[in-house]
Short mmCIF file of C-alpha atoms in Angstrom, two decimals:
data_model
loop_
_atom_site.label_atom_id
_atom_site.label_comp_id
_atom_site.label_asym_id
_atom_site.label_seq_id
_atom_site.Cartn_x
_atom_site.Cartn_y
_atom_site.Cartn_z
CA MET A 10 66.67 85.49 91.69
CA ALA A 11 67.88 87.12 89.10
CA THR A 12 70.76 85.47 86.58
CA PRO A 13 73.68 87.81 87.96
CA GLY A 14 76.44 89.52 85.17
CA ALA A 15 79.86 89.43 85.24
CA GLU A 16 80.65 91.55 88.07
CA GLU A 17 78.05 90.15 90.42
CA ASP A 18 79.68 86.37 89.14
CA VAL A 19 82.76 87.65 90.38
CA LEU A 20 81.66 88.64 94.06
CA SER A 21 79.42 85.26 94.30
CA ARG A 22 82.45 83.36 93.93
CA TYR A 23 85.38 82.65 96.85
CA ARG A 24 88.68 84.96 95.53
CA SER A 25 91.97 84.49 97.17
CA PRO A 26 92.47 87.68 99.06
CA LEU A 27 96.26 87.27 98.45
CA VAL A 28 95.68 88.01 94.42
CA SER A 29 92.51 90.33 95.30
CA ARG A 30 93.33 92.05 97.96
CA TYR A 31 97.37 91.80 98.58
CA ALA A 32 99.90 90.89 96.43
CA SER A 33 101.20 92.86 93.67
CA PRO A 34 100.08 92.65 90.39
CA GLU A 35 104.04 91.36 89.11
CA MET A 36 103.42 88.60 91.37
CA GLY A 37 99.88 87.31 90.91
CA PHE A 38 100.81 87.49 87.17
CA ASN A 39 103.70 85.23 87.82
CA PHE A 40 101.06 82.52 89.25
CA SER A 41 98.91 83.11 86.92
CA GLU A 42 96.90 80.55 84.17
CA ARG A 43 98.37 82.95 81.43
CA LYS A 44 101.95 82.84 82.58
CA LYS A 45 102.08 79.56 83.02
CA PHE A 46 100.33 78.43 80.11
CA GLY A 47 102.49 80.42 77.78
CA THR A 48 105.36 78.99 79.48
CA TRP A 49 104.10 75.45 78.31
CA ARG A 50 103.76 76.34 74.75
CA ARG A 51 107.81 78.13 74.79
CA LEU A 52 108.95 75.10 76.37
CA TRP A 53 107.50 73.51 73.98
CA LEU A 54 108.85 75.48 70.89
CA TYR A 55 112.73 75.09 72.71
CA LEU A 56 112.19 71.61 72.70
CA ALA A 57 111.20 71.76 68.94
CA GLN A 58 113.85 73.75 68.16
CA ALA A 59 116.38 71.94 69.58
CA GLU A 60 115.26 68.91 68.02
CA LYS A 61 115.31 70.04 64.87
CA SER A 62 119.58 71.33 65.45
CA LEU A 63 120.07 68.00 66.18
CA GLY A 64 118.71 66.81 63.27
CA LEU A 65 115.30 65.57 63.69
CA PRO A 66 112.97 65.91 60.51
CA ILE A 67 111.58 69.79 62.08
CA THR A 68 110.44 72.12 58.92
CA ASP A 69 111.59 76.34 60.13
CA GLU A 70 108.08 76.74 58.76
CA GLN A 71 106.52 74.49 61.82
CA ILE A 72 109.02 76.68 64.12
CA LYS A 73 107.59 79.73 62.98
CA GLU A 74 104.11 78.74 63.43
CA MET A 75 104.69 77.94 67.03
CA GLU A 76 106.77 81.37 67.39
CA ALA A 77 103.62 82.89 65.66
CA ASN A 78 101.24 81.32 68.53
CA LEU A 79 102.77 81.78 71.60
CA ASP A 80 100.35 83.78 73.18
CA ASN A 81 97.01 83.15 71.42
CA ILE A 82 95.90 80.98 73.93
CA ASP A 83 92.31 79.96 73.20
CA PHE A 84 91.59 79.40 77.06
CA LYS A 85 88.12 78.35 76.78
CA MET A 86 88.94 75.89 74.24
CA ALA A 87 91.72 74.12 76.47
CA ALA A 88 88.68 74.06 79.67
CA GLU A 89 86.72 72.17 76.99
CA GLU A 90 89.46 69.54 76.35
CA GLU A 91 90.64 69.79 79.65
CA LYS A 92 86.63 68.44 80.81
CA LYS A 93 87.11 66.14 78.06
CA LEU A 94 90.22 64.31 78.45
CA ARG A 95 90.87 64.66 82.23
CA HIS A 96 94.40 65.98 81.32
CA ASP A 97 95.53 69.82 81.72
CA VAL A 98 98.83 68.87 79.41
CA MET A 99 96.78 67.15 76.52
CA ALA A 100 94.12 69.59 76.51
CA HIS A 101 96.79 72.28 75.76
CA VAL A 102 98.69 70.38 73.50
CA HIS A 103 95.53 69.70 71.38
CA THR A 104 94.45 73.91 71.46
CA PHE A 105 98.44 74.54 70.73
CA ALA A 106 97.78 72.01 67.88
CA HIS A 107 94.49 73.75 66.95
CA CYS A 108 95.94 76.75 66.05
CA CYS A 109 99.60 75.06 64.51
CA PRO A 110 97.75 72.58 62.24
CA LYS A 111 101.63 72.24 60.47
CA ALA A 112 103.61 72.39 63.73
CA ALA A 113 100.70 69.81 65.03
CA ALA A 114 102.76 66.34 64.83
CA ILE A 115 105.61 67.79 66.63
CA ILE A 116 104.54 69.52 69.84
CA HIS A 117 105.51 68.04 72.74
CA LEU A 118 107.52 65.23 70.65
CA GLY A 119 109.14 62.61 72.72
CA ALA A 120 108.41 64.46 76.27
CA THR A 121 105.97 63.86 79.19
CA SER A 122 103.43 66.00 81.20
CA CYS A 123 105.97 67.21 83.59
CA TYR A 124 108.44 68.21 81.18
CA VAL A 125 105.80 71.76 80.55
CA GLY A 126 104.90 70.96 84.08
CA ASP A 127 107.67 71.08 86.43
CA ASN A 128 109.87 72.91 83.93
CA THR A 129 107.29 75.41 84.19
CA ASP A 130 107.31 75.30 88.14
CA LEU A 131 111.01 75.65 88.21
CA ILE A 132 110.70 78.78 86.09
CA VAL A 133 107.91 80.19 87.82
CA LEU A 134 109.93 80.00 91.49
CA ARG A 135 112.75 81.44 89.93
CA ASP A 136 111.24 84.04 88.56
CA GLY A 137 109.54 84.49 91.90
CA PHE A 138 112.60 85.26 93.38
CA ASN A 139 113.33 87.82 91.28
CA LEU A 140 110.59 89.82 92.12
CA LEU A 141 110.84 89.39 96.17
CA LEU A 142 114.85 90.15 96.50
CA PRO A 143 115.04 93.83 95.25
CA LYS A 144 111.56 93.81 97.70
CA LEU A 145 113.67 92.66 100.26
CA ALA A 146 116.93 94.75 99.38
CA ARG A 147 114.38 98.05 99.51
CA VAL A 148 113.33 97.25 103.00
CA ILE A 149 116.60 96.70 104.27
CA SER A 150 117.47 99.54 102.68
CA ARG A 151 114.61 101.32 104.40
CA LEU A 152 116.11 100.48 107.55
CA ALA A 153 119.68 101.36 107.35
CA ASP A 154 118.99 104.89 106.81
CA PHE A 155 116.19 104.74 109.65
CA ALA A 156 119.33 102.79 111.84
CA GLU A 157 121.74 105.90 110.43
CA LYS A 158 119.30 108.30 111.63
CA TYR A 159 119.09 106.80 114.87
CA ALA A 160 122.21 105.16 115.88
CA ASP A 161 122.72 107.57 118.53
CA LEU A 162 119.80 107.96 119.99
CA PRO A 163 119.48 106.02 123.80
CA THR A 164 116.40 103.81 124.67
CA LEU A 165 115.70 101.31 127.36
CA GLY A 166 116.76 98.15 126.17
CA PHE A 167 114.80 94.79 127.23
CA THR A 168 115.73 90.90 128.24
CA HIS A 169 112.63 88.83 128.83
CA TYR A 170 110.47 92.71 128.15
CA GLN A 171 111.94 93.78 131.91
CA PRO A 172 113.77 97.04 131.54
CA ALA A 173 117.94 96.21 130.42
CA GLN A 174 120.74 98.07 130.06
CA LEU A 175 120.77 100.43 127.38
CA THR A 176 120.78 100.63 123.71
CA THR A 177 120.05 102.63 120.74
CA VAL A 178 117.32 103.08 118.27
CA GLY A 179 119.56 102.40 115.32
CA LYS A 180 121.24 99.44 117.44
CA ARG A 181 118.12 97.37 118.01
CA CYS A 182 116.73 98.24 114.31
CA CYS A 183 120.15 96.54 113.16
CA LEU A 184 118.92 93.91 115.06
CA TRP A 185 115.98 93.28 112.29
CA ILE A 186 118.70 94.51 109.67
CA GLN A 187 120.94 91.56 110.42
CA ASP A 188 118.05 88.95 110.09
CA LEU A 189 116.65 90.18 106.98
CA CYS A 190 119.88 90.41 105.64
CA MET A 191 120.27 86.49 106.21
CA ASP A 192 117.23 86.10 104.27
CA LEU A 193 118.59 88.10 101.25
CA GLN A 194 121.72 85.78 101.53
CA ASN A 195 118.88 82.65 101.49
CA LEU A 196 116.79 83.81 98.98
CA GLU A 197 119.67 84.17 96.64
CA ARG A 198 121.25 81.06 97.60
CA ALA A 199 117.81 79.08 96.98
CA ARG A 200 117.10 81.61 93.54
CA ASP A 201 120.66 80.28 92.63
CA ASP A 202 120.11 76.33 93.84
CA LEU A 203 117.16 75.88 91.43
CA ARG A 204 118.42 73.60 88.20
CA PHE A 205 115.66 73.28 85.15
CA ARG A 206 114.30 69.62 85.50
CA GLY A 207 115.38 69.56 81.35
CA VAL A 208 114.29 67.11 79.08
CA LYS A 209 114.32 63.42 81.05
CA GLY A 210 111.06 61.70 79.64
CA THR A 211 108.86 59.65 82.00
CA THR A 212 110.63 57.96 84.49
CA GLY A 213 113.83 60.65 84.32
CA THR A 214 116.11 57.66 81.69
CA GLN A 215 115.43 59.83 78.25
CA ALA A 216 114.78 56.69 76.73
CA SER A 217 112.20 58.47 74.48
CA PHE A 218 114.40 60.74 73.55
CA LEU A 219 116.96 58.31 73.25
CA GLN A 220 114.95 56.45 70.85
CA LEU A 221 114.04 59.47 68.84
CA PHE A 222 117.91 60.05 68.19
CA GLU A 223 118.34 56.12 66.88
CA GLY A 224 120.81 55.14 70.37
CA ASP A 225 122.84 58.38 69.94
CA HIS A 226 123.51 59.69 73.74
CA SER A 227 125.62 62.58 73.07
CA LYS A 228 122.63 64.21 71.06
CA VAL A 229 120.18 63.47 74.05
CA GLU A 230 122.65 64.77 76.42
CA GLU A 231 123.03 68.13 73.64
CA LEU A 232 119.08 67.91 73.53
CA ASP A 233 119.06 68.30 77.46
CA ARG A 234 121.30 71.27 77.84
CA LEU A 235 120.27 73.51 74.70
CA VAL A 236 116.61 72.91 75.82
CA THR A 237 117.89 73.85 79.66
CA ALA A 238 120.07 77.56 78.41
CA LYS A 239 116.78 78.28 75.80
CA ALA A 240 114.90 78.26 79.49
CA GLY A 241 117.46 80.42 80.98
CA PHE A 242 119.54 77.87 83.28
CA LYS A 243 122.58 77.69 83.89
CA ARG A 244 122.46 73.60 85.13
CA SER A 245 119.74 70.95 84.97
CA TYR A 246 119.49 68.26 87.86
CA MET A 247 121.48 64.98 86.02
CA VAL A 248 119.06 62.74 87.77
CA THR A 249 115.04 62.96 88.25
CA GLY A 250 112.13 60.92 88.37
CA GLN A 251 109.64 61.84 86.42
CA THR A 252 109.54 64.66 87.96
CA TYR A 253 112.85 66.65 90.12
CA SER A 254 113.09 66.11 93.28
CA ARG A 255 110.12 67.78 96.01
CA LYS A 256 112.87 68.67 98.32
CA VAL A 257 113.57 71.13 95.94
CA ASP A 258 110.28 72.51 96.94
CA ILE A 259 110.78 71.83 100.44
CA GLU A 260 114.29 74.17 100.43
CA VAL A 261 112.21 77.05 98.94
CA LEU A 262 109.34 77.16 101.05
CA SER A 263 112.27 76.77 103.88
CA VAL A 264 113.45 79.82 102.96
CA LEU A 265 110.15 82.02 102.71
CA ALA A 266 109.08 80.09 105.93
CA SER A 267 112.22 81.41 107.43
CA LEU A 268 111.24 85.33 106.28
CA GLY A 269 108.10 85.11 107.58
CA ALA A 270 109.70 84.59 111.02
CA SER A 271 112.09 87.80 110.75
CA ILE A 272 109.12 89.41 109.76
CA HIS A 273 107.05 88.13 112.09
CA LYS A 274 109.56 89.06 114.73
CA ILE A 275 110.44 92.87 113.53
CA CYS A 276 106.70 94.06 113.08
CA THR A 277 105.71 92.16 117.24
CA ASP A 278 108.41 94.24 118.18
CA ILE A 279 107.02 97.46 116.28
CA ARG A 280 103.83 96.59 117.81
CA LEU A 281 105.38 96.12 121.72
CA LEU A 282 106.57 99.74 120.66
CA ALA A 283 103.78 101.07 120.26
CA ASN A 284 101.96 100.27 122.72
CA LEU A 285 104.82 101.97 124.43
CA LYS A 286 104.54 105.16 122.19
CA GLU A 287 107.99 104.96 121.45
CA ILE A 288 108.12 104.17 117.70
CA GLU A 289 104.79 104.11 115.49
CA GLU A 290 104.03 102.71 112.20
CA PRO A 291 102.41 105.39 109.47
CA PHE A 292 99.08 106.34 110.44
CA GLU A 293 97.08 108.07 107.45
CA LYS A 294 95.75 111.35 108.11
CA GLU A 295 91.75 110.25 107.68
CA GLN A 296 92.94 106.55 109.25
CA ILE A 297 90.37 104.90 111.68
CA GLY A 298 92.32 102.99 114.23
CA SER A 299 88.73 101.56 115.79
CA SER A 300 84.82 101.98 114.81
CA ALA A 301 84.45 102.53 118.60
CA MET A 302 87.47 104.02 120.14
CA PRO A 303 88.24 106.94 117.74
CA TYR A 304 91.18 108.22 119.36
CA LYS A 305 93.22 104.51 119.17
CA ARG A 306 96.26 104.48 116.66
CA ASN A 307 96.54 100.44 115.76
CA PRO A 308 99.21 99.06 114.26
CA MET A 309 97.58 97.21 111.47
CA ARG A 310 100.41 96.82 109.09
CA SER A 311 102.09 95.21 111.66
CA GLU A 312 99.12 92.95 112.50
CA ARG A 313 98.93 92.16 108.86
CA CYS A 314 102.33 91.15 108.74
CA CYS A 315 102.26 89.10 111.44
CA SER A 316 98.78 87.30 110.47
CA LEU A 317 100.29 86.91 106.90
CA ALA A 318 103.43 85.88 108.18
CA ARG A 319 102.30 83.01 110.72
CA HIS A 320 100.21 81.92 107.00
CA LEU A 321 103.72 81.60 105.35
CA MET A 322 105.62 80.19 108.18
CA THR A 323 103.11 76.78 108.06
CA LEU A 324 103.27 76.34 104.28
CA VAL A 325 106.76 74.64 104.68
CA LEU A 326 104.97 71.53 106.23
CA ASP A 327 103.24 71.15 102.94
CA PRO A 328 106.53 70.03 100.89
CA LEU A 329 108.06 68.39 104.23
CA GLN A 330 105.09 65.99 103.84
CA THR A 331 105.09 65.88 99.95
CA ALA A 332 108.70 65.02 99.63
CA SER A 333 108.59 61.95 102.04
CA VAL A 334 105.46 60.53 100.68
CA GLN A 335 106.78 60.27 96.32
CA TRP A 336 106.75 56.55 95.84
CA PHE A 337 109.76 55.51 93.86
CA GLU A 338 109.42 57.94 89.97
CA ARG A 339 106.42 59.65 91.20
CA THR A 340 103.24 59.58 92.58
CA LEU A 341 100.60 62.46 91.72
CA ASP A 342 99.57 63.04 94.96
CA ASP A 343 101.61 66.17 94.64
CA SER A 344 99.75 68.18 92.60
CA ALA A 345 96.61 69.02 94.32
CA ASN A 346 99.10 70.91 97.11
CA ARG A 347 101.75 72.10 95.17
CA ARG A 348 99.16 74.55 93.02
CA VAL A 349 98.70 75.88 96.19
CA CYS A 350 101.15 76.42 99.13
CA LEU A 351 104.17 77.27 95.99
CA ALA A 352 101.73 79.81 94.96
CA GLU A 353 100.44 81.02 98.37
CA ALA A 354 104.41 81.03 99.66
CA PHE A 355 105.46 83.46 96.85
CA LEU A 356 102.46 85.37 97.49
CA THR A 357 102.08 86.07 100.88
CA ALA A 358 106.07 86.77 101.07
CA ASP A 359 105.31 89.48 98.69
CA ILE A 360 102.91 91.33 100.28
CA ILE A 361 104.92 91.32 104.14
CA LEU A 362 107.74 92.69 102.04
CA SER A 363 105.82 95.10 100.77
CA THR A 364 103.85 96.10 103.55
CA LEU A 365 107.26 95.96 105.80
CA GLN A 366 108.25 98.52 103.52
CA ASN A 367 105.51 100.43 103.27
CA ILE A 368 106.01 100.85 107.53
CA SER A 369 110.10 101.36 107.37
CA GLU A 370 109.30 104.25 105.08
CA GLY A 371 106.81 106.03 107.55
CA LEU A 372 107.94 104.62 111.25
CA VAL A 373 107.83 107.82 113.78
CA VAL A 374 109.76 108.03 116.47
CA TYR A 375 108.64 109.95 120.21
CA PRO A 376 112.07 110.97 121.88
CA LYS A 377 110.32 112.49 124.39
CA VAL A 378 108.54 109.46 125.28
CA ILE A 379 111.96 107.88 125.13
CA GLU A 380 113.45 109.91 127.09
CA ARG A 381 110.83 110.01 130.33
CA ARG A 382 111.27 105.94 129.73
CA ILE A 383 115.10 106.29 130.31
CA ARG A 384 114.51 108.39 133.49
CA GLN A 385 112.31 106.22 135.24
CA GLU A 386 114.76 103.52 135.03
CA LEU A 387 118.45 104.92 134.49
CA PRO A 388 118.95 105.92 138.47
CA PHE A 389 118.57 102.30 139.08
CA MET A 390 120.82 100.96 136.67
CA ALA A 391 123.08 104.16 137.48
CA THR A 392 123.83 102.76 141.10
CA GLU A 393 127.37 100.80 140.24
CA ASN A 394 128.58 104.15 138.13
CA ILE A 395 127.50 106.32 141.74
CA ILE A 396 129.32 103.76 144.06
CA MET A 397 132.44 103.88 142.11
CA ALA A 398 132.10 107.89 141.98
CA MET A 399 132.05 107.79 145.88
CA VAL A 400 134.60 105.69 146.06
CA LYS A 401 137.31 107.81 143.88
CA ALA A 402 135.65 110.94 146.54
CA GLY A 403 137.17 109.01 149.47
CA GLY A 404 134.10 107.07 150.24
CA ASN A 405 134.24 102.94 151.89
CA ARG A 406 132.21 101.02 149.28
CA GLN A 407 129.70 98.98 151.42
CA ASP A 408 128.89 101.74 153.45
CA CYS A 409 128.05 103.59 149.66
CA HIS A 410 126.24 100.17 148.95
CA GLU A 411 123.99 100.05 151.71
CA LYS A 412 122.95 103.32 151.25
CA ILE A 413 121.91 103.21 148.05
CA ARG A 414 120.21 99.97 148.58
CA VAL A 415 117.87 101.61 151.41
CA LEU A 416 117.26 104.82 149.11
CA SER A 417 116.47 102.77 145.82
CA GLN A 418 114.06 100.53 147.99
CA GLN A 419 112.45 103.17 149.06
CA ALA A 420 112.34 105.08 145.52
CA ALA A 421 110.83 101.82 144.31
CA ALA A 422 108.47 101.85 146.70
CA VAL A 423 107.16 105.36 145.83
CA VAL A 424 106.95 104.00 141.94
CA LYS A 425 105.05 100.64 142.51
CA GLN A 426 102.92 101.16 145.40
CA GLU A 427 102.16 105.19 144.39
CA GLY A 428 102.50 105.32 140.68
CA GLY A 429 104.82 107.61 141.21
CA ASP A 430 107.97 108.65 139.53
CA ASN A 431 111.37 107.18 140.16
CA ASP A 432 113.14 110.16 142.94
CA PHE A 433 115.96 107.63 143.56
CA ILE A 434 118.21 110.82 141.92
CA ASP A 435 116.19 113.37 144.36
CA ARG A 436 116.67 110.96 147.49
CA VAL A 437 120.38 110.70 146.84
CA ARG A 438 121.01 114.81 145.91
CA ALA A 439 118.70 115.06 149.69
CA ASP A 440 121.34 112.88 151.48
CA SER A 441 124.58 114.77 152.40
CA TYR A 442 126.45 111.53 152.59
CA PHE A 443 126.95 111.66 149.22
CA SER A 444 127.98 115.67 148.73
CA PRO A 445 131.09 114.60 146.98
CA ILE A 446 129.68 113.74 143.89
CA HIS A 447 126.61 115.75 143.56
CA LYS A 448 127.79 118.29 141.25
CA GLN A 449 128.89 114.82 138.84
CA LEU A 450 125.14 113.16 138.99
CA GLU A 451 124.32 114.49 135.46
CA SER A 452 127.24 113.09 133.85
CA LEU A 453 126.76 110.09 135.66
CA LEU A 454 123.41 109.64 134.54
CA ASP A 455 123.83 110.68 130.81
CA PRO A 456 122.23 108.23 128.86
CA SER A 457 125.07 108.12 125.93
CA SER A 458 127.68 107.24 128.54
CA PHE A 459 125.00 103.54 128.96
CA THR A 460 124.71 102.55 125.22
CA GLY A 461 128.43 101.15 124.83
CA ARG A 462 129.63 101.12 121.17
CA ALA A 463 126.01 100.54 119.83
CA PRO A 464 126.64 103.92 117.46
CA GLN A 465 129.86 102.65 116.56
CA GLN A 466 128.35 99.18 116.46
CA VAL A 467 125.70 100.50 114.00
CA ALA A 468 128.42 102.55 111.46
CA LYS A 469 130.23 99.59 111.09
CA PHE A 470 127.68 96.92 110.33
CA LEU A 471 125.56 99.42 108.06
CA LYS A 472 129.16 100.33 106.50
CA GLU A 473 131.00 96.91 105.87
CA GLU A 474 128.09 94.15 105.63
CA VAL A 475 124.80 95.67 104.76
CA ARG A 476 125.69 98.67 102.16
CA PRO A 477 127.57 95.94 100.48
CA ALA A 478 125.13 93.31 100.14
CA LEU A 479 122.46 96.32 98.35
CA ILE A 480 124.91 96.85 95.68
CA PRO A 481 123.19 94.36 93.07
CA TYR A 482 120.21 95.80 93.44
CA GLN A 483 121.09 99.88 93.35
CA GLY A 484 119.01 100.25 90.37
CA LYS A 485 115.59 98.70 91.72
CA MET A 486 115.69 100.78 95.18
CA SER A 487 113.81 103.69 94.41
CA GLY A 488 110.31 104.12 94.49
CA LYS A 489 107.99 103.94 97.91
CA ILE A 490 105.27 102.05 98.85
CA GLU A 491 101.73 103.41 98.50
CA LEU A 492 99.36 100.29 100.23
CA ALA A 493 95.53 99.94 98.39
CA LEU A 494 94.04 98.99 101.40
#
C-alpha cells in the first residue's frame, strides 16, 4: 500500500462531522487546540503580571518575553513532551518555557493544572455562549418577521394532531418564538452566572499562594481578584476544590439541551406542515429530494435539526453523572468525558441554530392549500354559529340541532366513506328549513371570524416581548445563512 499523502491521511481517519461538516468556523475555533493552549499562555501571563504587581520578584523583561510568545506555540514539541511526561499542562509549561528562557522560572508559579485547565474551560464556555446568543436572536428575529407577515392568515389548528379551532399562521409561529425567547433568556442567564475559578491552588485553599506572599491574606485575595478581572470576569467562585464545581457544567448543558428541545419541536411542526403541503422549508433549484423519487421535496434541513437536537438533549446526562461522582476535592474521571460533551454541546447548538436560521429565512407558505383544508373542516366548526343564527331568526334550537346533526353525519359519510369533499354547507343550502339564514352563510363561514384574538395577540407579543428582547443584538442580526451542505 502506498504511503498516504497529507490529504489522504486526513480522509483515512475519523473526523467529527460536527466540525468537518456542520459547525461554523468560529465555534470550531472556540474549541480548538490553538484557542485552548493560547488561552493557557494568557492565563500564565495574567498570573505573572498580577504576582509582579503584588511584589513578587518578577521582572518587566520576563513579562515582555511571555507577551511576545503567547501565540508562538510549538505544537510538535508540546506533543512530544506530553508523550514523555504523560501530563498535558506540564508539557505546555516546558514548551512555553523553551521559547521564554528568561521567564521559565516564574511560569505557572504557585498554580496547579486546573488553574489553566478549568479557567480556560470557563472562558471557552462564556465565549461559546457569546457566539450562540446572536445566532439565536437572529432566528427569533426572522421568525418574528414571518409571524408579523402572516398574523392574519387563518389556518386550521390541531390538538392531538386532530382538527381543532382555527388559529393563524402567525400565531402558531409565535408559539415557536415564545419557546426560543425563553431559551434566549436562559442562555443569557447561564452565561452571566458563570464565574471564574480564579487562583485557588491545588485543593482550593490557596495555600501555595499564601506561602508565596508570606502569609499575607489580603495579597492572596487581591491576586485572585486581579487575575479574574484580567480574564474578563466580574466574579470568581469563592470556594472550589481543585476544580470548579461540576454542577456548573450541568447548568450550561441544561440550557443547551432545553434549546435543543425547542428546536426539535419547531422543526417537527415544520415537517408535519410540509406533509400537509401548507408550509415548506427552502428547497434549492437543483436540490434532489430522493434518488428514486424525483418529485419529492423532503424537509431535510428540519430533519437535520431534529437529528442533531436529539444528540444535544442527551449530552446533559454526562455532566449530571460526572458531578455526582466527583469525590471530595476532585477525581480525574471527569476529564475525558468533559473534553467530548462540552465541545459537542456547543458545536451541536451552533449548527442547529444556523440551520434553523436558514429555514426561517426561506419558509414558503401555500395559502390556497391552507384555505382548502379550512374549507374541509370549517363547516362542522360553524354549526354552533348556524344554530345561533337560526335561533335569532325565530327557529327552535332543539329542532335546528337535530337537523344539523343529521346533515353533518351525512356530510361526514361522504368525506370518510366516499373520499369526497365536505358538502355540509351545500346540504344546508338545499334544505328549506334553513332558508332564513341562507344569505348569511358566507359571513358565518368567514375563517377570520373563527381565529379569535390571534392577530391581536401576535401584534402585542411581538411589540412588548419579542422586539425588546432583541435590542441587545441589533448590530449582530444582519446577513443570511447559506448552508454548505
